[in-house]
């Protein structure tokens, strides 16, 4: 690649953009995080505007790769996975990888709704009571259901190395790392209680954290700290 | 195909399985709707069980295509699109089609949450107040935001024929048909008010409805009527 990728995502939060950043960082692919540059916001907004681009996205993240403008996190990762050896080449493996990523998409969307169960157009403070009820269900029912699933996928993967798919790292492993990190940030008490039940998943998280490119990225200023603008938010009243 | 596809989805509702059924019906692909057969439920449940299948799904729909077992609606459609000429062959077109389908996935998930904003594990009646608040936001903010987007996509598509992508029917067109049908069922007053703003999208819906295989399917007993077990539910108190 001579032209760097351009990643369009809101500045100031990890959000869904972070799943893309982790793949770019692992691949050591050059990229510009456009909205974090001076005057980057109008360029981000142009990606959402059908008057300005042929394939507008409904929402960020968006990745520009040469002539291509690609939206939807799992779609971007499918593209990057194929280009950078972060997904199997054979059809069955590609489909399985994409299926797992879409299931991560599902839980990430549910994480968001723990603090915004009624409307993304209202403040958290205006839906706090409903958020408490939804977060309780999420902690007690949904986190275990999703993590049981991912634990089973990793534990039963016949490939060597403790990955989710086959015997090599894929973008799904990077996303599972981010999912565990995000859940730990937002629901520390819940995760402290649950993690012993997920040894394979946590071992995978640890393995990803030790990869040189990921370790360097997480220590760098390019990694935005978790905060309460993110999908993963630490509101103590939502964790018990 | 000599072996018919096997579709695994809950009996008694259209749900997410319907997006897959529409693609199979348009393609005139032979398929068995497994859970609607006698003793089909254990087979469906096996698809979710990592002890019984190599690639268990978190939830239906699941499609068996020969050796492949594929989960996640958009993933299944990507597979069927490639096999049955329901998606472009070139990379840019495939990615754009998948991106649009994932955006349909997003609104479908939000439709579900209008009647279950707190928990899928509670009855609607136990979260009716919160459902009213969420449905109001959905009607006033989210439906227009998503339909504005899809209207723009269809209206600005430079391909001939009024489709969403290029100059030929894709699985996204079938899913947009189903989205409009579902929204009309669940939110008839809202849709009656909004539809005049979406002439290209509604023309596309009409075009899909007239396709011989789709028209025959919709009239058949294979098409389960909309009902209040579906994602799209007609609760008059949620529509105004």
Short mmCIF file of C-alpha atoms in Angstrom, two decimals:
data_model
loop_
_atom_site.label_atom_id
_atom_site.label_comp_id
_atom_site.label_asym_id
_atom_site.label_seq_id
_atom_site.Cartn_x
_atom_site.Cartn_y
_atom_site.Cartn_z
CA UNK A 1 0.00 0.00 0.00
CA UNK A 2 1.52 3.33 -0.89
CA UNK A 3 -1.55 5.43 -0.06
CA UNK A 4 -2.41 5.10 3.63
CA UNK A 5 -5.89 4.05 4.58
CA UNK A 6 -8.13 6.81 5.87
CA UNK A 7 -10.25 5.93 8.85
CA UNK A 8 -13.23 8.14 9.60
CA UNK A 9 -14.51 7.89 13.14
CA UNK A 10 -15.55 10.37 15.84
CA UNK A 11 -12.64 11.85 17.75
CA UNK A 12 -12.48 11.41 21.51
CA UNK A 13 -13.81 7.88 21.88
CA UNK A 14 -12.85 4.33 20.98
CA UNK A 15 -16.34 3.24 19.97
CA UNK A 16 -16.85 1.02 16.97
CA UNK A 17 -13.84 2.61 15.28
CA UNK A 18 -11.58 0.79 17.72
CA UNK A 19 -12.32 -2.61 16.19
CA UNK A 20 -10.99 -1.24 12.90
CA UNK A 21 -7.99 0.46 14.53
CA UNK A 22 -6.92 -2.80 16.15
CA UNK A 23 -6.91 -4.57 12.79
CA UNK A 24 -4.94 -1.74 11.15
CA UNK A 25 -2.45 -1.68 14.03
CA UNK A 26 -1.94 -5.45 14.07
CA UNK A 27 -1.37 -5.38 10.31
CA UNK A 28 1.03 -2.41 10.67
CA UNK A 29 -1.00 -0.82 7.89
CA UNK A 30 -0.42 2.92 7.48
CA UNK A 31 -3.57 4.90 8.20
CA UNK A 32 -4.73 8.40 8.97
CA UNK A 33 -7.34 8.79 11.69
CA UNK A 34 -8.99 11.61 9.79
CA UNK A 35 -11.32 13.16 12.36
CA UNK A 36 -8.47 13.43 14.85
CA UNK A 37 -6.58 15.65 12.42
CA UNK A 38 -7.16 19.37 12.22
CA UNK A 39 -10.22 20.07 10.03
CA UNK A 40 -10.97 16.36 9.80
CA UNK A 41 -14.61 16.55 10.84
CA UNK A 42 -15.99 17.91 7.54
CA UNK A 43 -14.27 15.02 5.77
CA UNK A 44 -15.90 12.54 8.13
CA UNK A 45 -19.32 14.11 7.59
CA UNK A 46 -18.84 13.96 3.81
CA UNK A 47 -18.66 10.14 4.07
CA UNK A 48 -22.23 10.17 5.38
CA UNK A 49 -23.55 12.45 2.63
CA UNK A 50 -24.88 10.92 -0.56
CA UNK A 51 -24.47 14.30 -2.24
CA UNK A 52 -20.71 14.07 -1.77
CA UNK A 53 -19.81 10.38 -2.03
CA UNK A 54 -21.20 7.49 -4.11
CA UNK A 55 -21.51 5.05 -1.24
CA UNK A 56 -22.50 7.06 1.82
CA UNK A 57 -22.48 5.34 5.18
CA UNK A 58 -25.32 5.53 7.67
CA UNK A 59 -22.79 6.04 10.47
CA UNK A 60 -19.03 5.84 11.12
CA UNK A 61 -16.68 4.02 11.13
CA UNK A 62 -15.87 4.38 7.45
CA UNK A 63 -12.64 3.32 5.77
CA UNK A 64 -11.23 4.75 2.58
CA UNK A 65 -9.00 2.24 0.80
CA UNK A 66 -7.90 3.76 -2.48
CA UNK A 67 -11.04 4.06 -4.59
CA UNK A 68 -13.18 2.19 -2.10
CA UNK A 69 -15.21 3.80 0.65
CA UNK A 70 -16.40 1.09 3.05
CA UNK A 71 -18.84 1.37 5.94
CA UNK A 72 -20.11 -0.95 8.69
CA UNK A 73 -17.50 -2.28 11.11
CA UNK A 74 -17.84 -5.97 10.21
CA UNK A 75 -17.73 -5.13 6.51
CA UNK A 76 -14.53 -3.08 6.94
CA UNK A 77 -12.97 -5.91 8.92
CA UNK A 78 -13.92 -8.46 6.27
CA UNK A 79 -12.13 -6.28 3.72
CA UNK A 80 -9.04 -5.77 5.89
CA UNK A 81 -8.99 -9.42 6.91
CA UNK A 82 -8.69 -10.50 3.28
CA UNK A 83 -6.03 -7.90 2.44
CA UNK A 84 -3.82 -8.42 5.47
CA UNK A 85 -4.03 -12.10 6.25
CA UNK A 86 -6.33 -11.55 9.23
CA UNK A 87 -8.93 -14.05 8.04
CA UNK A 88 -8.91 -17.47 6.38
CA UNK A 89 -8.88 -17.49 2.57
CA UNK A 90 -11.25 -20.43 2.06
CA UNK A 91 -14.98 -19.72 1.87
CA UNK A 92 -16.00 -21.75 4.92
CA UNK A 93 -13.46 -19.97 7.11
CA UNK A 94 -14.31 -16.54 5.78
CA UNK A 95 -18.01 -17.05 6.43
CA UNK A 96 -17.38 -18.39 9.94
CA UNK A 97 -15.12 -15.44 10.76
CA UNK A 98 -17.72 -12.99 9.49
CA UNK A 99 -20.45 -14.80 11.44
CA UNK A 100 -18.50 -14.46 14.68
CA UNK A 101 -17.79 -10.79 14.00
CA UNK A 102 -21.50 -10.14 13.42
CA UNK A 103 -22.23 -11.77 16.77
CA UNK A 104 -19.71 -9.39 18.37
CA UNK A 105 -21.57 -6.58 16.60
CA UNK A 106 -24.73 -7.78 18.32
CA UNK A 107 -23.34 -7.66 21.84
CA UNK A 108 -21.66 -4.30 21.22
CA UNK A 109 -25.03 -2.90 20.21
CA UNK A 110 -26.52 -4.29 23.42
CA UNK A 111 -23.73 -2.70 25.46
CA UNK A 112 -24.68 0.66 23.97
CA UNK A 113 -28.31 0.16 24.90
CA UNK A 114 -27.47 -0.46 28.56
CA UNK A 115 -26.92 3.29 28.93
CA UNK A 116 -29.34 4.37 26.20
CA UNK A 117 -32.29 1.97 26.38
CA UNK A 118 -34.91 4.51 25.32
CA UNK A 119 -33.23 6.90 22.92
CA UNK A 120 -29.81 7.92 21.62
CA UNK A 121 -31.31 11.40 21.39
CA UNK A 122 -31.75 11.75 25.16
CA UNK A 123 -29.06 12.13 27.79
CA UNK A 124 -28.18 9.15 29.93
CA UNK A 125 -29.48 11.05 32.96
CA UNK A 126 -32.91 11.20 31.35
CA UNK A 127 -33.16 7.41 30.99
CA UNK A 128 -31.21 6.32 34.05
CA UNK A 129 -34.00 4.32 35.63
CA UNK A 130 -34.58 2.35 32.44
CA UNK A 131 -30.82 1.98 32.01
CA UNK A 132 -30.58 0.33 35.43
CA UNK A 133 -33.22 -2.22 34.46
CA UNK A 134 -31.68 -2.92 31.09
CA UNK A 135 -28.14 -3.13 32.52
CA UNK A 136 -29.32 -5.62 35.12
CA UNK A 137 -30.70 -7.87 32.41
CA UNK A 138 -27.54 -7.38 30.40
CA UNK A 139 -25.30 -8.33 33.34
CA UNK A 140 -27.36 -11.28 34.47
CA UNK A 141 -28.59 -12.74 31.21
CA UNK A 142 -26.88 -11.34 28.16
CA UNK A 143 -23.19 -11.15 29.12
CA UNK A 144 -23.22 -14.79 30.28
CA UNK A 145 -25.12 -15.88 27.18
CA UNK A 146 -22.69 -14.19 24.78
CA UNK A 147 -19.54 -15.09 26.72
CA UNK A 148 -20.65 -18.71 27.09
CA UNK A 149 -20.96 -18.74 23.34
CA UNK A 150 -17.55 -17.21 22.64
CA UNK A 151 -15.88 -19.36 25.29
CA UNK A 152 -17.29 -22.43 23.58
CA UNK A 153 -16.10 -21.23 20.17
CA UNK A 154 -12.53 -20.68 21.39
CA UNK A 155 -12.40 -23.79 23.59
CA UNK A 156 -13.75 -26.06 20.85
CA UNK A 157 -11.72 -24.61 17.99
CA UNK A 158 -9.70 -27.62 16.79
CA UNK A 159 -6.94 -25.33 15.47
CA UNK A 160 -3.82 -24.90 17.59
CA UNK A 161 -2.87 -21.72 19.39
CA UNK A 162 -6.02 -20.81 21.29
CA UNK A 163 -7.54 -18.59 18.60
CA UNK A 164 -11.23 -18.30 17.72
CA UNK A 165 -10.86 -19.50 14.12
CA UNK A 166 -8.32 -22.00 12.82
CA UNK A 167 -4.67 -21.89 13.86
CA UNK A 168 -3.89 -18.24 13.10
CA UNK A 169 -4.88 -14.87 14.44
CA UNK A 170 -7.95 -13.31 12.79
CA UNK A 171 -9.69 -9.99 13.23
CA UNK A 172 -12.23 -11.80 15.41
CA UNK A 173 -9.52 -12.41 18.01
CA UNK A 174 -8.69 -8.70 18.02
CA UNK A 175 -12.37 -7.86 18.44
CA UNK A 176 -12.79 -10.37 21.27
CA UNK A 177 -9.82 -8.71 23.00
CA UNK A 178 -11.57 -5.34 22.65
CA UNK A 179 -14.86 -6.80 23.85
CA UNK A 180 -13.26 -8.16 27.02
CA UNK A 181 -11.40 -4.89 27.61
CA UNK A 182 -14.58 -2.90 27.12
CA UNK A 183 -16.68 -5.11 29.37
CA UNK A 184 -13.97 -4.94 32.05
CA UNK A 185 -14.04 -1.16 31.86
CA UNK A 186 -17.82 -0.81 31.92
CA UNK A 187 -18.76 -3.70 34.22
CA UNK A 188 -15.70 -4.36 36.43
CA UNK A 189 -17.58 -6.09 39.25
CA UNK A 190 -19.57 -8.27 36.91
CA UNK A 191 -16.51 -9.27 34.95
CA UNK A 192 -14.47 -10.02 38.05
CA UNK A 193 -17.23 -12.45 39.02
CA UNK A 194 -17.70 -13.99 35.59
CA UNK A 195 -14.20 -14.25 34.16
CA UNK A 196 -13.22 -17.47 35.96
CA UNK A 197 -15.89 -19.19 33.86
CA UNK A 198 -14.20 -18.14 30.63
CA UNK A 199 -10.61 -19.41 30.75
CA UNK A 200 -10.20 -19.86 26.99
CA UNK A 201 -11.59 -16.46 26.16
CA UNK A 202 -9.44 -14.71 28.77
CA UNK A 203 -6.36 -16.62 27.62
CA UNK A 204 -7.09 -15.38 24.10
CA UNK A 205 -7.44 -11.82 25.42
CA UNK A 206 -4.04 -12.17 27.12
CA UNK A 207 -2.46 -13.59 23.99
CA UNK A 208 -3.70 -10.67 21.86
CA UNK A 209 -2.50 -8.16 24.48
CA UNK A 210 1.03 -9.56 24.16
CA UNK A 211 1.27 -9.23 20.41
CA UNK A 212 3.97 -6.63 19.77
CA UNK A 213 1.92 -4.36 17.51
CA UNK A 214 -1.08 -4.44 19.80
CA UNK A 215 0.99 -3.93 22.95
CA UNK A 216 2.75 -0.94 21.35
CA UNK A 217 -0.57 0.50 20.18
CA UNK A 218 -2.28 0.17 23.56
CA UNK A 219 0.64 2.03 25.19
CA UNK A 220 0.61 4.78 22.53
CA UNK A 221 -1.32 8.02 22.38
CA UNK A 222 -3.17 6.65 19.37
CA UNK A 223 -5.19 4.50 21.80
CA UNK A 224 -7.85 6.80 23.23
CA UNK A 225 -8.55 5.88 26.87
CA UNK A 226 -11.97 4.40 27.62
CA UNK A 227 -14.32 7.15 28.72
CA UNK A 228 -18.00 7.96 29.15
CA UNK A 229 -18.50 9.03 25.54
CA UNK A 230 -17.75 5.50 24.39
CA UNK A 231 -20.04 2.55 23.88
CA UNK A 232 -18.40 1.02 26.95
CA UNK A 233 -19.11 3.44 29.81
CA UNK A 234 -18.32 3.06 33.47
CA UNK A 235 -21.43 4.09 35.33
CA UNK A 236 -21.11 2.43 38.74
CA UNK A 237 -24.89 2.26 39.16
CA UNK A 238 -25.08 -0.03 36.10
CA UNK A 239 -22.60 -2.55 37.55
CA UNK A 240 -23.20 -4.67 40.64
CA UNK B 1 -28.01 -27.85 -6.37
CA UNK B 2 -29.24 -31.39 -5.92
CA UNK B 3 -29.46 -31.29 -2.13
CA UNK B 4 -31.96 -28.66 -1.02
CA UNK B 5 -30.85 -25.99 1.39
CA UNK B 6 -32.00 -26.43 4.96
CA UNK B 7 -33.20 -23.29 6.70
CA UNK B 8 -33.40 -23.35 10.48
CA UNK B 9 -35.63 -20.70 11.98
CA UNK B 10 -38.34 -20.62 14.62
CA UNK B 11 -41.73 -21.78 13.40
CA UNK B 12 -44.68 -19.43 13.62
CA UNK B 13 -43.07 -16.12 12.80
CA UNK B 14 -41.34 -14.38 9.91
CA UNK B 15 -38.61 -12.78 11.99
CA UNK B 16 -35.08 -12.62 10.68
CA UNK B 17 -35.60 -15.89 8.84
CA UNK B 18 -37.87 -14.07 6.38
CA UNK B 19 -34.97 -12.14 4.85
CA UNK B 20 -33.39 -15.49 3.99
CA UNK B 21 -36.67 -17.00 2.76
CA UNK B 22 -37.17 -14.12 0.34
CA UNK B 23 -33.75 -14.70 -1.21
CA UNK B 24 -34.35 -18.45 -1.51
CA UNK B 25 -37.79 -17.88 -3.04
CA UNK B 26 -36.59 -15.27 -5.54
CA UNK B 27 -33.78 -17.62 -6.59
CA UNK B 28 -36.25 -20.54 -6.83
CA UNK B 29 -33.74 -22.47 -4.75
CA UNK B 30 -35.11 -25.67 -3.22
CA UNK B 31 -35.12 -25.50 0.57
CA UNK B 32 -36.61 -27.20 3.58
CA UNK B 33 -37.88 -24.96 6.36
CA UNK B 34 -36.71 -27.43 8.98
CA UNK B 35 -38.41 -26.24 12.17
CA UNK B 36 -41.76 -26.16 10.40
CA UNK B 37 -41.44 -29.87 9.67
CA UNK B 38 -42.47 -32.49 12.18
CA UNK B 39 -39.65 -33.03 14.71
CA UNK B 40 -37.68 -30.15 13.22
CA UNK B 41 -37.06 -28.30 16.49
CA UNK B 42 -34.31 -30.59 17.81
CA UNK B 43 -32.49 -30.13 14.51
CA UNK B 44 -32.74 -26.35 14.86
CA UNK B 45 -31.46 -26.48 18.43
CA UNK B 46 -28.52 -28.64 17.35
CA UNK B 47 -27.33 -25.77 15.13
CA UNK B 48 -26.88 -23.69 18.27
CA UNK B 49 -24.98 -26.35 20.16
CA UNK B 50 -21.20 -26.49 19.87
CA UNK B 51 -21.30 -30.07 21.14
CA UNK B 52 -23.22 -31.10 18.03
CA UNK B 53 -21.95 -28.88 15.20
CA UNK B 54 -18.55 -27.37 14.39
CA UNK B 55 -19.81 -23.85 13.75
CA UNK B 56 -22.65 -23.27 16.18
CA UNK B 57 -24.74 -20.13 15.75
CA UNK B 58 -25.62 -17.79 18.59
CA UNK B 59 -29.19 -17.60 17.26
CA UNK B 60 -31.25 -18.56 14.19
CA UNK B 61 -31.55 -18.12 11.26
CA UNK B 62 -29.03 -20.75 10.19
CA UNK B 63 -28.64 -22.16 6.69
CA UNK B 64 -27.19 -25.52 5.82
CA UNK B 65 -25.72 -25.54 2.32
CA UNK B 66 -24.11 -28.91 1.73
CA UNK B 67 -21.17 -29.07 4.12
CA UNK B 68 -21.55 -25.47 5.23
CA UNK B 69 -23.55 -24.36 8.22
CA UNK B 70 -23.95 -20.58 8.09
CA UNK B 71 -25.37 -18.22 10.70
CA UNK B 72 -26.17 -14.48 10.90
CA UNK B 73 -28.74 -13.19 8.42
CA UNK B 74 -26.42 -10.83 6.51
CA UNK B 75 -23.78 -13.56 6.28
CA UNK B 76 -26.29 -16.06 4.89
CA UNK B 77 -27.48 -13.50 2.36
CA UNK B 78 -23.92 -12.73 1.29
CA UNK B 79 -23.46 -16.44 0.62
CA UNK B 80 -26.75 -16.82 -1.26
CA UNK B 81 -26.18 -13.59 -3.17
CA UNK B 82 -22.93 -14.91 -4.60
CA UNK B 83 -24.39 -18.32 -5.47
CA UNK B 84 -27.61 -17.13 -7.06
CA UNK B 85 -26.74 -13.89 -8.82
CA UNK B 86 -28.38 -11.76 -6.14
CA UNK B 87 -25.31 -9.57 -5.60
CA UNK B 88 -22.63 -7.99 -7.78
CA UNK B 89 -19.54 -10.10 -8.44
CA UNK B 90 -16.97 -7.31 -8.22
CA UNK B 91 -15.49 -6.48 -4.82
CA UNK B 92 -16.76 -2.89 -4.60
CA UNK B 93 -20.32 -3.97 -5.34
CA UNK B 94 -20.21 -6.91 -2.96
CA UNK B 95 -18.96 -4.73 -0.11
CA UNK B 96 -21.55 -2.04 -0.79
CA UNK B 97 -24.34 -4.64 -0.87
CA UNK B 98 -23.16 -6.12 2.41
CA UNK B 99 -22.86 -2.66 3.95
CA UNK B 100 -26.48 -1.87 3.06
CA UNK B 101 -27.65 -5.22 4.42
CA UNK B 102 -25.86 -4.56 7.71
CA UNK B 103 -27.64 -1.23 7.95
CA UNK B 104 -30.94 -3.08 7.47
CA UNK B 105 -29.80 -5.41 10.28
CA UNK B 106 -29.38 -2.34 12.47
CA UNK B 107 -32.89 -1.01 11.96
CA UNK B 108 -34.41 -4.48 12.35
CA UNK B 109 -32.70 -4.76 15.72
CA UNK B 110 -34.14 -1.38 16.69
CA UNK B 111 -37.62 -2.50 15.62
CA UNK B 112 -37.29 -5.42 18.01
CA UNK B 113 -36.31 -3.14 20.85
CA UNK B 114 -39.42 -0.98 20.42
CA UNK B 115 -41.41 -3.74 22.12
CA UNK B 116 -38.57 -5.11 24.23
CA UNK B 117 -36.51 -2.10 25.34
CA UNK B 118 -35.53 -3.54 28.73
CA UNK B 119 -35.22 -7.28 28.29
CA UNK B 120 -36.01 -10.07 25.85
CA UNK B 121 -36.53 -12.19 28.96
CA UNK B 122 -39.55 -10.18 30.13
CA UNK B 123 -43.00 -10.05 28.57
CA UNK B 124 -43.96 -7.01 26.55
CA UNK B 125 -46.61 -6.22 29.16
CA UNK B 126 -43.90 -5.89 31.79
CA UNK B 127 -42.03 -3.21 29.82
CA UNK B 128 -44.93 -1.47 28.12
CA UNK B 129 -44.26 1.96 29.55
CA UNK B 130 -40.64 1.88 28.41
CA UNK B 131 -41.76 0.44 25.07
CA UNK B 132 -44.00 3.45 24.52
CA UNK B 133 -41.09 5.81 25.11
CA UNK B 134 -38.73 3.87 22.90
CA UNK B 135 -41.32 3.44 20.14
CA UNK B 136 -41.97 7.17 20.16
CA UNK B 137 -38.29 7.86 19.59
CA UNK B 138 -38.20 5.15 16.94
CA UNK B 139 -41.19 6.61 15.07
CA UNK B 140 -40.09 10.22 15.31
CA UNK B 141 -36.32 9.95 14.96
CA UNK B 142 -35.10 6.57 13.84
CA UNK B 143 -37.55 5.54 11.10
CA UNK B 144 -37.05 8.87 9.30
CA UNK B 145 -33.29 8.69 9.73
CA UNK B 146 -33.03 5.18 8.30
CA UNK B 147 -35.61 5.67 5.54
CA UNK B 148 -34.04 8.99 4.50
CA UNK B 149 -30.83 7.05 4.12
CA UNK B 150 -32.31 4.21 2.08
CA UNK B 151 -34.37 6.60 -0.06
CA UNK B 152 -31.17 8.47 -0.90
CA UNK B 153 -29.36 5.24 -1.74
CA UNK B 154 -32.10 4.12 -4.15
CA UNK B 155 -32.74 7.56 -5.64
CA UNK B 156 -29.04 8.25 -6.25
CA UNK B 157 -28.14 4.80 -7.57
CA UNK B 158 -26.86 5.57 -11.08
CA UNK B 159 -27.85 2.07 -12.28
CA UNK B 160 -31.08 1.73 -14.23
CA UNK B 161 -34.17 0.02 -12.93
CA UNK B 162 -34.73 1.63 -9.56
CA UNK B 163 -32.77 -0.91 -7.53
CA UNK B 164 -30.58 -0.18 -4.50
CA UNK B 165 -27.34 -1.44 -6.06
CA UNK B 166 -26.38 -1.30 -9.73
CA UNK B 167 -28.85 -2.24 -12.47
CA UNK B 168 -29.98 -5.64 -11.22
CA UNK B 169 -31.96 -7.00 -8.31
CA UNK B 170 -29.91 -7.85 -5.21
CA UNK B 171 -30.81 -9.38 -1.89
CA UNK B 172 -30.80 -5.85 -0.44
CA UNK B 173 -33.84 -5.02 -2.58
CA UNK B 174 -35.65 -8.06 -1.19
CA UNK B 175 -34.75 -7.01 2.35
CA UNK B 176 -35.90 -3.43 1.76
CA UNK B 177 -39.22 -4.86 0.54
CA UNK B 178 -39.49 -6.84 3.77
CA UNK B 179 -38.49 -3.82 5.86
CA UNK B 180 -41.24 -1.68 4.31
CA UNK B 181 -43.80 -4.50 4.70
CA UNK B 182 -42.82 -4.98 8.32
CA UNK B 183 -42.89 -1.30 9.17
CA UNK B 184 -46.30 -0.98 7.50
CA UNK B 185 -47.58 -3.84 9.61
CA UNK B 186 -46.14 -2.60 12.90
CA UNK B 187 -46.51 1.16 12.43
CA UNK B 188 -49.35 1.69 9.93
CA UNK B 189 -50.18 5.25 10.97
CA UNK B 190 -46.57 6.33 11.02
CA UNK B 191 -45.87 4.78 7.65
CA UNK B 192 -48.99 6.27 6.06
CA UNK B 193 -47.66 9.66 7.14
CA UNK B 194 -44.05 9.08 6.10
CA UNK B 195 -44.30 7.12 2.86
CA UNK B 196 -44.93 10.11 0.56
CA UNK B 197 -41.40 11.24 1.46
CA UNK B 198 -39.90 8.02 0.12
CA UNK B 199 -41.05 7.62 -3.48
CA UNK B 200 -37.98 5.72 -4.69
CA UNK B 201 -38.03 3.28 -1.80
CA UNK B 202 -41.75 2.61 -2.16
CA UNK B 203 -41.40 2.18 -5.92
CA UNK B 204 -38.69 -0.39 -5.21
CA UNK B 205 -41.00 -2.16 -2.74
CA UNK B 206 -43.71 -2.28 -5.43
CA UNK B 207 -41.27 -3.59 -8.01
CA UNK B 208 -40.16 -6.42 -5.73
CA UNK B 209 -43.77 -7.28 -4.89
CA UNK B 210 -44.49 -7.80 -8.59
CA UNK B 211 -41.65 -10.22 -9.22
CA UNK B 212 -43.31 -13.54 -10.09
CA UNK B 213 -41.47 -15.66 -7.52
CA UNK B 214 -42.00 -13.14 -4.73
CA UNK B 215 -45.67 -12.60 -5.63
CA UNK B 216 -46.28 -16.36 -5.68
CA UNK B 217 -44.48 -16.79 -2.37
CA UNK B 218 -46.36 -14.01 -0.60
CA UNK B 219 -49.67 -15.60 -1.67
CA UNK B 220 -48.55 -19.07 -0.57
CA UNK B 221 -48.85 -20.81 2.77
CA UNK B 222 -45.09 -20.75 3.03
CA UNK B 223 -45.39 -17.04 3.89
CA UNK B 224 -46.29 -16.90 7.57
CA UNK B 225 -48.59 -13.93 8.22
CA UNK B 226 -47.17 -11.10 10.32
CA UNK B 227 -48.12 -11.59 13.94
CA UNK B 228 -47.21 -10.52 17.46
CA UNK B 229 -44.48 -13.13 17.87
CA UNK B 230 -42.50 -11.46 15.11
CA UNK B 231 -39.95 -8.67 15.26
CA UNK B 232 -42.57 -6.49 13.57
CA UNK B 233 -45.54 -6.39 15.97
CA UNK B 234 -48.71 -4.41 15.70
CA UNK B 235 -49.29 -2.93 19.11
CA UNK B 236 -51.56 0.07 18.50
CA UNK B 237 -50.22 1.88 21.56
CA UNK B 238 -46.77 1.95 19.95
CA UNK B 239 -48.01 3.64 16.76
CA UNK B 240 -49.46 7.14 16.58
#
